[in-house]
Short mmCIF file of C-alpha atoms in Angstrom, two decimals:
data_model
loop_
_atom_site.label_atom_id
_atom_site.label_comp_id
_atom_site.label_asym_id
_atom_site.label_seq_id
_atom_site.Cartn_x
_atom_site.Cartn_y
_atom_site.Cartn_z
CA MET Y 25 -42.85 -16.09 30.97
CA ALA Y 26 -45.51 -18.14 32.69
CA LEU Y 27 -43.88 -17.70 36.10
CA ILE Y 28 -43.88 -13.92 35.88
CA LYS Y 29 -47.59 -13.92 35.00
CA THR Y 30 -48.68 -15.81 38.10
CA GLN Y 31 -51.31 -14.09 40.18
CA ASP Y 32 -49.09 -14.22 43.26
CA VAL Y 33 -46.27 -12.23 41.65
CA ASP Y 34 -48.62 -9.66 40.16
CA GLU Y 35 -50.36 -9.19 43.51
CA ARG Y 36 -47.02 -8.49 45.17
CA LEU Y 37 -46.14 -5.99 42.45
CA GLU Y 38 -49.54 -4.38 42.93
CA HIS Y 39 -48.80 -3.92 46.62
CA LEU Y 40 -45.35 -2.47 45.95
CA TYR Y 41 -46.77 -0.14 43.33
CA GLN Y 42 -49.31 1.21 45.80
CA LEU Y 43 -46.49 1.97 48.22
CA VAL Y 44 -44.44 3.73 45.54
CA ALA Y 45 -47.43 5.64 44.13
CA ASN Y 46 -48.24 6.79 47.67
CA GLU Y 47 -51.79 7.78 46.74
CA GLU Y 48 -55.21 6.29 47.32
CA ASP Y 49 -55.89 5.98 43.62
CA ALA Y 50 -52.67 4.14 42.83
CA ARG Y 51 -54.27 2.41 39.85
CA SER Y 52 -55.16 5.69 38.18
CA CYS Y 53 -54.75 5.21 34.44
CA ARG Y 54 -54.71 8.72 33.06
CA GLU Y 55 -54.06 8.82 29.30
CA LEU Y 56 -53.76 5.02 29.03
CA ALA Y 57 -55.80 2.58 26.98
CA PRO Y 58 -58.19 0.55 29.22
CA GLU Y 59 -56.47 -2.74 28.33
CA ALA Y 60 -53.11 -1.30 29.48
CA CYS Y 61 -54.38 -0.40 32.94
CA ARG Y 62 -54.20 -3.89 34.46
CA TRP Y 63 -50.50 -4.16 33.63
CA VAL Y 64 -49.41 -0.83 35.14
CA PRO Y 65 -47.82 -2.23 38.36
CA ARG Y 66 -45.79 -4.84 36.49
CA ASN Y 67 -44.76 -2.44 33.72
CA PHE Y 68 -43.73 0.19 36.27
CA PHE Y 69 -41.23 -2.13 37.92
CA VAL Y 70 -40.08 -3.72 34.67
CA TYR Y 71 -39.26 -0.30 33.27
CA LEU Y 72 -37.73 0.80 36.59
CA MET Y 73 -35.36 -2.18 36.62
CA ALA Y 74 -34.48 -1.96 32.91
CA HIS Y 75 -33.90 1.80 32.97
CA THR Y 76 -31.82 1.55 36.15
CA LEU Y 77 -29.61 -1.04 34.48
CA THR Y 78 -29.12 1.02 31.31
CA ASN Y 79 -28.40 4.15 33.39
CA LEU Y 80 -25.76 2.18 35.26
CA GLY Y 81 -24.32 0.95 31.97
CA ASP Y 82 -24.15 4.55 30.74
CA ALA Y 83 -22.26 5.60 33.86
CA LEU Y 84 -19.81 2.70 33.62
CA SER Y 85 -19.03 3.52 29.98
CA SER Y 86 -19.20 7.31 30.13
CA PRO Y 87 -17.21 8.95 27.31
CA LYS Y 88 -16.20 11.78 29.64
CA THR Y 89 -14.52 9.52 32.19
CA VAL Y 90 -14.34 5.76 31.59
CA LEU Y 91 -13.90 5.70 27.80
CA THR Y 92 -11.42 8.60 27.97
CA TRP Y 93 -9.50 6.70 30.65
CA VAL Y 94 -9.47 3.53 28.57
CA MET Y 95 -8.38 5.37 25.41
CA THR Y 96 -5.44 6.97 27.21
CA ALA Y 97 -4.51 3.63 28.80
CA VAL Y 98 -4.34 1.89 25.41
CA GLY Y 99 -2.30 4.76 23.97
CA ALA Y 100 -4.89 6.09 21.53
CA PRO Y 101 -4.05 9.47 19.93
CA MET Y 102 -5.48 12.59 21.54
CA ALA Y 103 -7.28 13.43 18.29
CA MET Y 104 -9.40 10.30 18.72
CA ILE Y 105 -10.09 10.98 22.38
CA SER Y 106 -11.40 14.44 21.47
CA LEU Y 107 -14.07 12.81 19.26
CA LEU Y 108 -15.59 10.61 21.98
CA VAL Y 109 -18.09 13.12 23.39
CA PRO Y 110 -19.10 14.70 20.05
CA ILE Y 111 -19.74 11.30 18.43
CA ARG Y 112 -21.61 9.93 21.45
CA GLU Y 113 -23.89 12.98 21.75
CA SER Y 114 -24.49 13.90 18.10
CA GLY Y 115 -24.77 10.26 17.07
CA SER Y 116 -27.70 9.92 19.44
CA MET Y 117 -29.50 13.07 18.25
CA LEU Y 118 -29.29 13.05 14.46
CA PRO Y 119 -30.69 9.54 13.82
CA GLN Y 120 -33.71 10.27 16.03
CA LEU Y 121 -34.92 12.81 13.49
CA ALA Y 122 -34.78 10.28 10.66
CA LEU Y 123 -35.98 7.24 12.62
CA GLY Y 124 -38.77 8.82 14.66
CA GLY Y 125 -41.41 8.47 11.94
CA TRP Y 126 -40.42 4.86 11.21
CA VAL Y 127 -40.57 3.88 14.91
CA ARG Y 128 -43.98 5.49 15.37
CA SER Y 129 -45.33 3.64 12.35
CA ARG Y 130 -45.00 0.39 14.33
CA GLU Y 131 -47.86 -0.66 16.59
CA MET Y 132 -45.54 -2.62 18.91
CA ARG Y 133 -42.33 -0.87 19.88
CA LYS Y 134 -40.95 -3.17 22.55
CA PRO Y 135 -39.12 -5.35 19.98
CA ILE Y 136 -37.29 -2.25 18.71
CA TRP Y 137 -36.19 -1.44 22.27
CA LEU Y 138 -34.88 -4.99 22.70
CA VAL Y 139 -32.86 -4.77 19.49
CA GLY Y 140 -31.47 -1.37 20.47
CA SER Y 141 -30.49 -2.63 23.90
CA ALA Y 142 -28.71 -5.67 22.45
CA LEU Y 143 -26.81 -3.47 19.98
CA GLN Y 144 -25.73 -1.06 22.74
CA GLY Y 145 -24.52 -3.90 24.92
CA ALA Y 146 -22.65 -5.50 22.02
CA SER Y 147 -21.00 -2.17 21.15
CA ILE Y 148 -19.67 -1.68 24.69
CA LEU Y 149 -18.52 -5.30 24.89
CA ALA Y 150 -16.63 -4.73 21.64
CA CYS Y 151 -14.97 -1.70 23.27
CA ALA Y 152 -13.90 -3.96 26.14
CA LEU Y 153 -12.49 -6.53 23.69
CA ALA Y 154 -10.53 -3.79 21.91
CA ALA Y 155 -9.07 -2.60 25.23
CA PHE Y 156 -8.07 -6.18 26.08
CA THR Y 157 -6.42 -7.01 22.78
CA LEU Y 158 -5.40 -3.83 20.93
CA THR Y 159 -3.21 -0.80 21.52
CA GLY Y 160 -2.47 2.60 20.04
CA LYS Y 161 -4.22 3.99 17.00
CA THR Y 162 -5.81 0.65 16.10
CA ALA Y 163 -7.49 0.39 19.50
CA GLY Y 164 -8.64 4.01 19.24
CA MET Y 165 -10.19 3.48 15.80
CA VAL Y 166 -12.05 0.35 16.90
CA ILE Y 167 -13.36 1.99 20.08
CA LEU Y 168 -14.53 5.04 18.11
CA GLY Y 169 -16.31 2.75 15.66
CA CYS Y 170 -18.00 1.02 18.58
CA VAL Y 171 -19.10 4.40 19.98
CA VAL Y 172 -20.66 5.25 16.60
CA ALA Y 173 -22.59 1.95 16.63
CA PHE Y 174 -23.60 2.51 20.25
CA SER Y 175 -24.92 6.00 19.51
CA LEU Y 176 -27.01 4.80 16.58
CA ALA Y 177 -28.56 2.06 18.72
CA ARG Y 178 -29.08 4.51 21.57
CA SER Y 179 -31.10 6.78 19.31
CA LEU Y 180 -33.55 3.90 18.71
CA ASN Y 181 -34.03 3.31 22.44
CA SER Y 182 -34.40 7.01 23.14
CA ILE Y 183 -37.37 7.27 20.76
CA VAL Y 184 -38.96 4.01 21.84
CA SER Y 185 -38.58 4.68 25.58
CA LYS Y 186 -40.66 7.84 25.42
CA ASP Y 187 -43.40 6.10 23.44
CA VAL Y 188 -43.44 2.95 25.56
CA VAL Y 189 -43.60 4.88 28.82
CA GLY Y 190 -46.44 6.96 27.40
CA LYS Y 191 -48.34 3.77 26.49
CA THR Y 192 -47.71 1.81 29.69
CA ILE Y 193 -47.25 4.26 32.59
CA PRO Y 194 -50.05 6.68 33.53
CA LYS Y 195 -49.58 10.43 33.63
CA GLY Y 196 -48.55 11.52 37.11
CA ARG Y 197 -46.30 8.48 37.60
CA ARG Y 198 -43.76 9.04 34.83
CA GLY Y 199 -41.64 11.62 36.61
CA ARG Y 200 -41.55 9.43 39.69
CA LEU Y 201 -40.40 6.51 37.57
CA GLY Y 202 -37.54 8.54 36.08
CA GLY Y 203 -36.55 9.86 39.50
CA TRP Y 204 -36.41 6.41 41.06
CA SER Y 205 -34.36 4.91 38.23
CA ALA Y 206 -31.92 7.83 38.21
CA GLY Y 207 -31.58 7.69 41.99
CA VAL Y 208 -30.97 3.94 42.22
CA SER Y 209 -28.51 3.89 39.32
CA GLY Y 210 -26.75 6.93 40.78
CA LEU Y 211 -26.25 5.13 44.11
CA LEU Y 212 -24.94 2.05 42.33
CA THR Y 213 -22.51 4.19 40.32
CA LEU Y 214 -21.22 5.81 43.49
CA GLY Y 215 -20.70 2.32 44.89
CA VAL Y 216 -18.63 1.33 41.87
CA GLY Y 217 -16.59 4.52 42.20
CA LEU Y 218 -15.91 3.83 45.86
CA SER Y 219 -14.91 0.25 45.05
CA LEU Y 220 -12.40 1.45 42.46
CA MET Y 221 -10.97 3.92 44.98
CA VAL Y 222 -10.45 1.19 47.56
CA MET Y 223 -9.32 -1.69 45.33
CA GLY Y 224 -7.63 0.08 42.44
CA ARG Y 225 -4.79 1.90 44.15
CA GLN Y 226 -2.04 0.49 41.92
CA SER Y 227 -3.96 -0.68 38.86
CA ARG Y 228 -2.91 1.02 35.61
CA ASP Y 229 -3.38 -1.80 33.08
CA ALA Y 230 -5.87 -1.17 30.27
CA ALA Y 231 -7.13 -4.75 30.72
CA ASP Y 232 -8.28 -3.87 34.24
CA TYR Y 233 -10.29 -0.93 32.91
CA ALA Y 234 -11.71 -3.14 30.17
CA LEU Y 235 -13.35 -5.22 32.91
CA LEU Y 236 -15.37 -2.12 33.77
CA LEU Y 237 -16.58 -1.92 30.17
CA LEU Y 238 -17.36 -5.63 30.28
CA ALA Y 239 -19.60 -5.01 33.28
CA ALA Y 240 -21.14 -1.98 31.55
CA GLY Y 241 -21.98 -3.92 28.37
CA SER Y 242 -23.61 -6.70 30.34
CA MET Y 243 -26.05 -4.18 31.84
CA TRP Y 244 -27.85 -3.77 28.51
CA PHE Y 245 -28.25 -7.53 28.06
CA VAL Y 246 -29.68 -7.94 31.56
CA ALA Y 247 -31.97 -4.97 30.89
CA MET Y 248 -33.06 -6.63 27.65
CA LEU Y 249 -34.06 -9.78 29.53
CA VAL Y 250 -35.98 -7.73 32.09
CA PHE Y 251 -37.76 -5.73 29.39
CA THR Y 252 -39.13 -8.88 27.74
CA PHE Y 253 -41.62 -9.04 30.63
CA LEU Y 254 -43.17 -5.67 29.73
CA GLN Y 255 -46.79 -5.97 28.60
CA GLU Y 256 -47.32 -3.59 25.68
CA THR Y 257 -50.59 -2.83 23.91
CA PRO Y 258 -50.71 -1.74 20.24
CA GLY Y 259 -50.18 1.98 19.85
CA GLU Y 260 -51.15 4.62 17.33
CA THR Y 261 -49.32 4.58 14.02
CA ALA Y 262 -50.86 7.64 12.39
CA GLY Y 263 -49.12 10.98 12.30
CA GLY Y 264 -45.57 9.69 12.08
CA LYS Y 265 -43.44 12.05 10.02
CA ASN Y 266 -39.82 12.26 9.02
CA GLY Y 267 -38.27 14.44 11.70
CA TRP Y 268 -35.18 15.09 9.60
CA ARG Y 269 -37.19 16.64 6.77
CA ALA Y 270 -39.30 18.58 9.26
CA ALA Y 271 -36.21 19.97 10.97
CA TRP Y 272 -34.64 21.12 7.71
CA ARG Y 273 -37.95 22.59 6.59
CA ASN Y 274 -38.08 24.67 9.77
CA LEU Y 275 -34.50 25.93 9.58
CA GLY Y 276 -35.89 29.31 8.54
CA LEU Y 277 -36.77 29.85 12.21
CA VAL Y 278 -33.09 30.53 12.89
CA ILE Y 279 -33.23 33.46 10.48
CA SER Y 280 -36.68 34.83 11.21
CA ASP Y 281 -36.90 34.28 14.98
CA ARG Y 282 -34.27 36.41 16.75
CA PRO Y 283 -34.73 35.03 20.32
CA PHE Y 284 -34.50 31.48 18.99
CA ARG Y 285 -31.44 32.35 16.90
CA LEU Y 286 -29.70 33.80 19.95
CA PHE Y 287 -30.62 30.72 21.96
CA VAL Y 288 -29.12 28.33 19.38
CA LEU Y 289 -25.90 30.35 19.23
CA THR Y 290 -25.74 30.45 23.02
CA ARG Y 291 -26.34 26.72 23.30
CA ALA Y 292 -23.60 26.06 20.76
CA LEU Y 293 -21.06 28.04 22.79
CA LEU Y 294 -22.18 26.37 26.01
CA LEU Y 295 -21.15 23.00 24.60
CA CYS Y 296 -17.80 23.77 26.19
CA SER Y 297 -19.07 22.34 29.50
CA ALA Y 298 -19.39 18.91 27.86
CA LEU Y 299 -16.43 19.07 25.49
CA THR Y 300 -13.83 20.07 28.11
CA ALA Y 301 -14.64 17.15 30.44
CA PRO Y 302 -12.33 14.52 28.84
CA TYR Y 303 -9.40 16.93 28.92
CA TYR Y 304 -9.55 17.20 32.72
CA VAL Y 305 -9.32 13.41 32.84
CA VAL Y 306 -6.31 13.50 30.50
CA LEU Y 307 -4.69 16.17 32.69
CA ALA Y 308 -5.00 13.88 35.70
CA ARG Y 309 -3.34 11.00 33.85
CA ASN Y 310 -0.63 13.24 32.43
CA ASN Y 311 0.22 14.39 35.94
CA GLY Y 312 0.97 10.87 37.10
CA THR Y 313 -2.33 9.95 38.75
CA GLY Y 314 -3.45 7.27 36.31
CA THR Y 315 -4.56 4.44 38.59
CA ALA Y 316 -8.01 2.88 38.74
CA ALA Y 317 -8.44 4.59 42.11
CA MET Y 318 -8.27 7.96 40.35
CA LEU Y 319 -10.89 6.83 37.83
CA GLY Y 320 -13.10 5.92 40.78
CA VAL Y 321 -12.65 9.41 42.22
CA PHE Y 322 -13.64 10.96 38.89
CA MET Y 323 -16.75 8.78 38.75
CA LEU Y 324 -17.66 9.85 42.27
CA ALA Y 325 -17.04 13.51 41.48
CA GLY Y 326 -19.20 13.43 38.37
CA GLY Y 327 -22.05 11.57 40.07
CA LEU Y 328 -22.09 13.77 43.16
CA ALA Y 329 -21.90 16.98 41.13
CA SER Y 330 -24.99 16.12 39.14
CA SER Y 331 -27.08 14.71 42.00
CA LEU Y 332 -26.29 17.56 44.39
CA SER Y 333 -26.51 20.51 42.02
CA ALA Y 334 -29.23 19.57 39.51
CA PRO Y 335 -32.17 20.14 41.89
CA VAL Y 336 -30.76 23.55 42.87
CA TRP Y 337 -30.17 24.60 39.27
CA GLY Y 338 -33.65 23.38 38.36
CA THR Y 339 -35.28 25.54 41.02
CA MET Y 340 -33.24 28.53 39.92
CA ALA Y 341 -34.14 27.88 36.26
CA ASP Y 342 -37.83 28.12 37.07
CA ARG Y 343 -37.16 31.70 38.19
CA SER Y 344 -34.74 32.64 35.39
CA ALA Y 345 -33.29 30.06 33.03
CA ARG Y 346 -31.34 32.83 31.29
CA LEU Y 347 -29.47 33.70 34.50
CA VAL Y 348 -28.77 30.01 35.13
CA MET Y 349 -27.10 29.70 31.72
CA ILE Y 350 -25.06 32.85 32.37
CA ARG Y 351 -23.84 31.68 35.79
CA ALA Y 352 -23.07 28.14 34.59
CA ALA Y 353 -21.16 29.48 31.57
CA ILE Y 354 -19.10 31.87 33.72
CA LEU Y 355 -18.31 29.02 36.11
CA THR Y 356 -17.19 26.80 33.21
CA GLY Y 357 -15.04 29.55 31.71
CA ALA Y 358 -13.43 30.57 34.99
CA LEU Y 359 -12.67 26.94 35.81
CA GLY Y 360 -10.91 26.38 32.49
CA ILE Y 361 -8.76 29.48 32.87
CA ALA Y 362 -7.89 28.38 36.43
CA ALA Y 363 -6.86 24.95 35.11
CA PHE Y 364 -4.55 26.59 32.58
CA ALA Y 365 -3.04 28.82 35.28
CA VAL Y 366 -2.44 25.93 37.69
CA THR Y 367 -0.76 23.81 35.02
CA HIS Y 368 1.69 26.55 34.03
CA LEU Y 369 2.17 28.50 37.24
CA LEU Y 370 1.76 25.84 39.95
CA PRO Y 371 2.93 22.55 38.39
CA ASP Y 372 3.52 20.90 41.77
CA LEU Y 373 -0.09 21.57 42.73
CA GLY Y 374 -1.14 20.07 39.40
CA ARG Y 375 0.33 16.74 40.49
CA SER Y 376 -1.92 16.59 43.55
CA PHE Y 377 -4.15 13.49 43.65
CA TRP Y 378 -7.33 15.38 44.50
CA LEU Y 379 -6.93 18.53 42.41
CA TRP Y 380 -8.31 17.43 39.04
CA PRO Y 381 -11.24 15.47 40.51
CA MET Y 382 -12.14 18.67 42.36
CA PHE Y 383 -12.01 20.58 39.07
CA PHE Y 384 -14.11 17.83 37.49
CA PHE Y 385 -16.68 18.14 40.29
CA VAL Y 386 -17.01 21.89 39.71
CA LEU Y 387 -17.29 21.28 35.96
CA GLY Y 388 -20.06 18.74 36.65
CA VAL Y 389 -21.91 21.37 38.68
CA ALA Y 390 -21.54 23.88 35.85
CA HIS Y 391 -22.66 21.34 33.22
CA ALA Y 392 -25.76 20.51 35.27
CA GLY Y 393 -26.55 24.24 35.27
CA VAL Y 394 -26.09 24.49 31.51
CA ARG Y 395 -28.45 21.54 30.97
CA ALA Y 396 -31.10 22.84 33.37
CA GLY Y 397 -30.93 26.37 31.98
CA ARG Y 398 -31.09 25.56 28.28
CA LYS Y 399 -33.80 22.90 28.65
CA THR Y 400 -36.02 25.14 30.77
CA TYR Y 401 -35.43 28.17 28.56
CA LEU Y 402 -36.40 26.29 25.40
CA LEU Y 403 -39.53 24.88 27.02
CA ASP Y 404 -40.64 28.33 28.16
CA LEU Y 405 -39.66 30.15 24.97
CA ALA Y 406 -42.64 28.76 23.05
CA GLY Y 407 -45.45 26.25 23.35
CA GLY Y 408 -47.31 23.68 21.28
CA VAL Y 409 -46.17 22.93 17.74
CA LYS Y 410 -43.68 25.80 17.76
CA ARG Y 411 -41.90 24.24 20.74
CA THR Y 412 -41.63 20.97 18.82
CA ASP Y 413 -40.13 22.85 15.87
CA TYR Y 414 -37.66 24.60 18.16
CA VAL Y 415 -36.51 21.29 19.64
CA SER Y 416 -36.04 19.54 16.28
CA VAL Y 417 -34.19 22.46 14.68
CA SER Y 418 -31.94 23.16 17.66
CA ASN Y 419 -31.05 19.47 18.11
CA THR Y 420 -30.18 19.16 14.42
CA LEU Y 421 -27.94 22.22 14.43
CA ILE Y 422 -26.28 21.39 17.76
CA ALA Y 423 -25.51 17.85 16.61
CA ILE Y 424 -23.78 19.27 13.53
CA VAL Y 425 -21.90 21.83 15.65
CA LEU Y 426 -20.79 19.05 18.02
CA LEU Y 427 -19.24 17.10 15.17
CA GLY Y 428 -17.59 20.25 13.83
CA MET Y 429 -16.13 21.20 17.21
CA GLY Y 430 -14.96 17.62 17.70
CA ALA Y 431 -13.15 17.77 14.36
CA ILE Y 432 -11.54 21.11 15.26
CA THR Y 433 -10.35 19.98 18.70
CA GLY Y 434 -9.12 16.76 17.12
CA ALA Y 435 -7.08 18.75 14.60
CA LEU Y 436 -5.62 20.76 17.49
CA SER Y 437 -4.72 17.66 19.49
CA PHE Y 438 -1.01 18.48 19.18
CA LEU Y 439 -1.66 21.22 21.74
CA PRO Y 440 -1.47 20.44 25.49
CA PRO Y 441 -4.89 19.58 27.02
CA GLU Y 442 -4.87 22.66 29.24
CA VAL Y 443 -4.61 24.89 26.16
CA ILE Y 444 -7.66 23.24 24.57
CA ILE Y 445 -9.52 23.59 27.88
CA ALA Y 446 -8.67 27.28 27.98
CA GLY Y 447 -9.76 27.82 24.39
CA LEU Y 448 -13.11 26.08 24.92
CA SER Y 449 -13.57 28.00 28.16
CA VAL Y 450 -13.22 31.29 26.35
CA LEU Y 451 -16.05 30.15 24.10
CA GLY Y 452 -18.05 29.47 27.25
CA LEU Y 453 -17.51 33.02 28.44
CA GLY Y 454 -18.72 34.16 25.02
CA GLY Y 455 -21.81 32.05 25.62
CA ALA Y 456 -22.40 33.89 28.89
CA LEU Y 457 -22.30 37.22 27.02
CA LEU Y 458 -24.75 35.94 24.41
CA ALA Y 459 -27.06 34.55 27.09
CA GLY Y 460 -27.15 38.03 28.58
CA ARG Y 461 -28.78 39.26 25.37
CA LEU Y 462 -31.55 36.66 25.50
CA PRO Y 463 -35.01 37.94 26.46
CA GLU Y 464 -36.34 36.83 29.83
CA VAL Y 465 -39.05 34.19 29.29
CA GLN Y 466 -40.01 33.21 32.84
CA GLY Y 467 -43.05 35.01 34.18
CA ARG Y 468 -43.99 36.68 30.94
#
């Protein structure tokens, strides 16, 4: 710790921070405590490095691609694979509501982040161990249990990250920080995908894929070591409330507020863009393209889809988030129906190496549109305290819907994956119809 506090290192970080801030007043400390101001350059780069590492870990253990690939390689039942995305997403949302008040009652939140990071890394390493040593239903059960543990730990870090950034990084620099970390981790993920394409032509062994999870899990431990160098000042502890109770108390909004009710129903149907993703991966493996090279292509497709389309969707959402949701839902629905048609009418085409990654790329574009549209719409639908109520209620309900839809698709796992894709895609088209009934909120 003494080495990192030397004046020489901090002066170099100060210089780098001025370059990144790209403004004369690089040491602006808007909305920060005076004692936190002197540590801004160091904290900026500490958080940048730690968040980049955890973003990379997320990409290398994605439930839509990597974990689905590993589960199929170990021979886990399709019913378990269908639960990966619902558990990962809902398991991160629901605990936040209950833990938010407890986290904000602590003056120092960095220790909570360190614990959460260690638990996430341990959970992914346990997934890797399961892939190395277990097969079939047993492997699937252990990996699902690890995903549950990972999601619970992730919820801790999600709460703490927002608070810590607010305490250590000045307003006007936070978006830049997120952009840099997402960009760097995205480039690293593309590099991993390219490496798998080049070196994994013949690899099909689950143990080889487990090495990827081993690398992913290690990212959280390295991030934990980096984060120990963050200088945190005591924060406010007043005003913390139990988000779970608040969300349930505000459930009446779904009944009394028609635009909000329509939005929640629309968002629930648009979950198809996330839930169908693992089934495209399964289709690729079922059609004989189950090498590590194919996994690398899927990772590339997913990363490129998000990075290329998200800025475009975001700009469009500022004009009309409602139309963005409609277009993204139609794209998701049409893609699923096309996948069903190809599988049954053009089976030879379905065995093409590049076909399903191309479908996955388009799905990634559509999912980025769904995310941009629903986030922007909710932000513009209301302001202040009402916006906070909207977020807590919608997240609670969507988390429950995710688990329910995961259970239903799991029960229908005896059906071919293209049938489940088609069924979820029809729901997506229903979401487009519902989105058409939403009031326009931009420019009002």
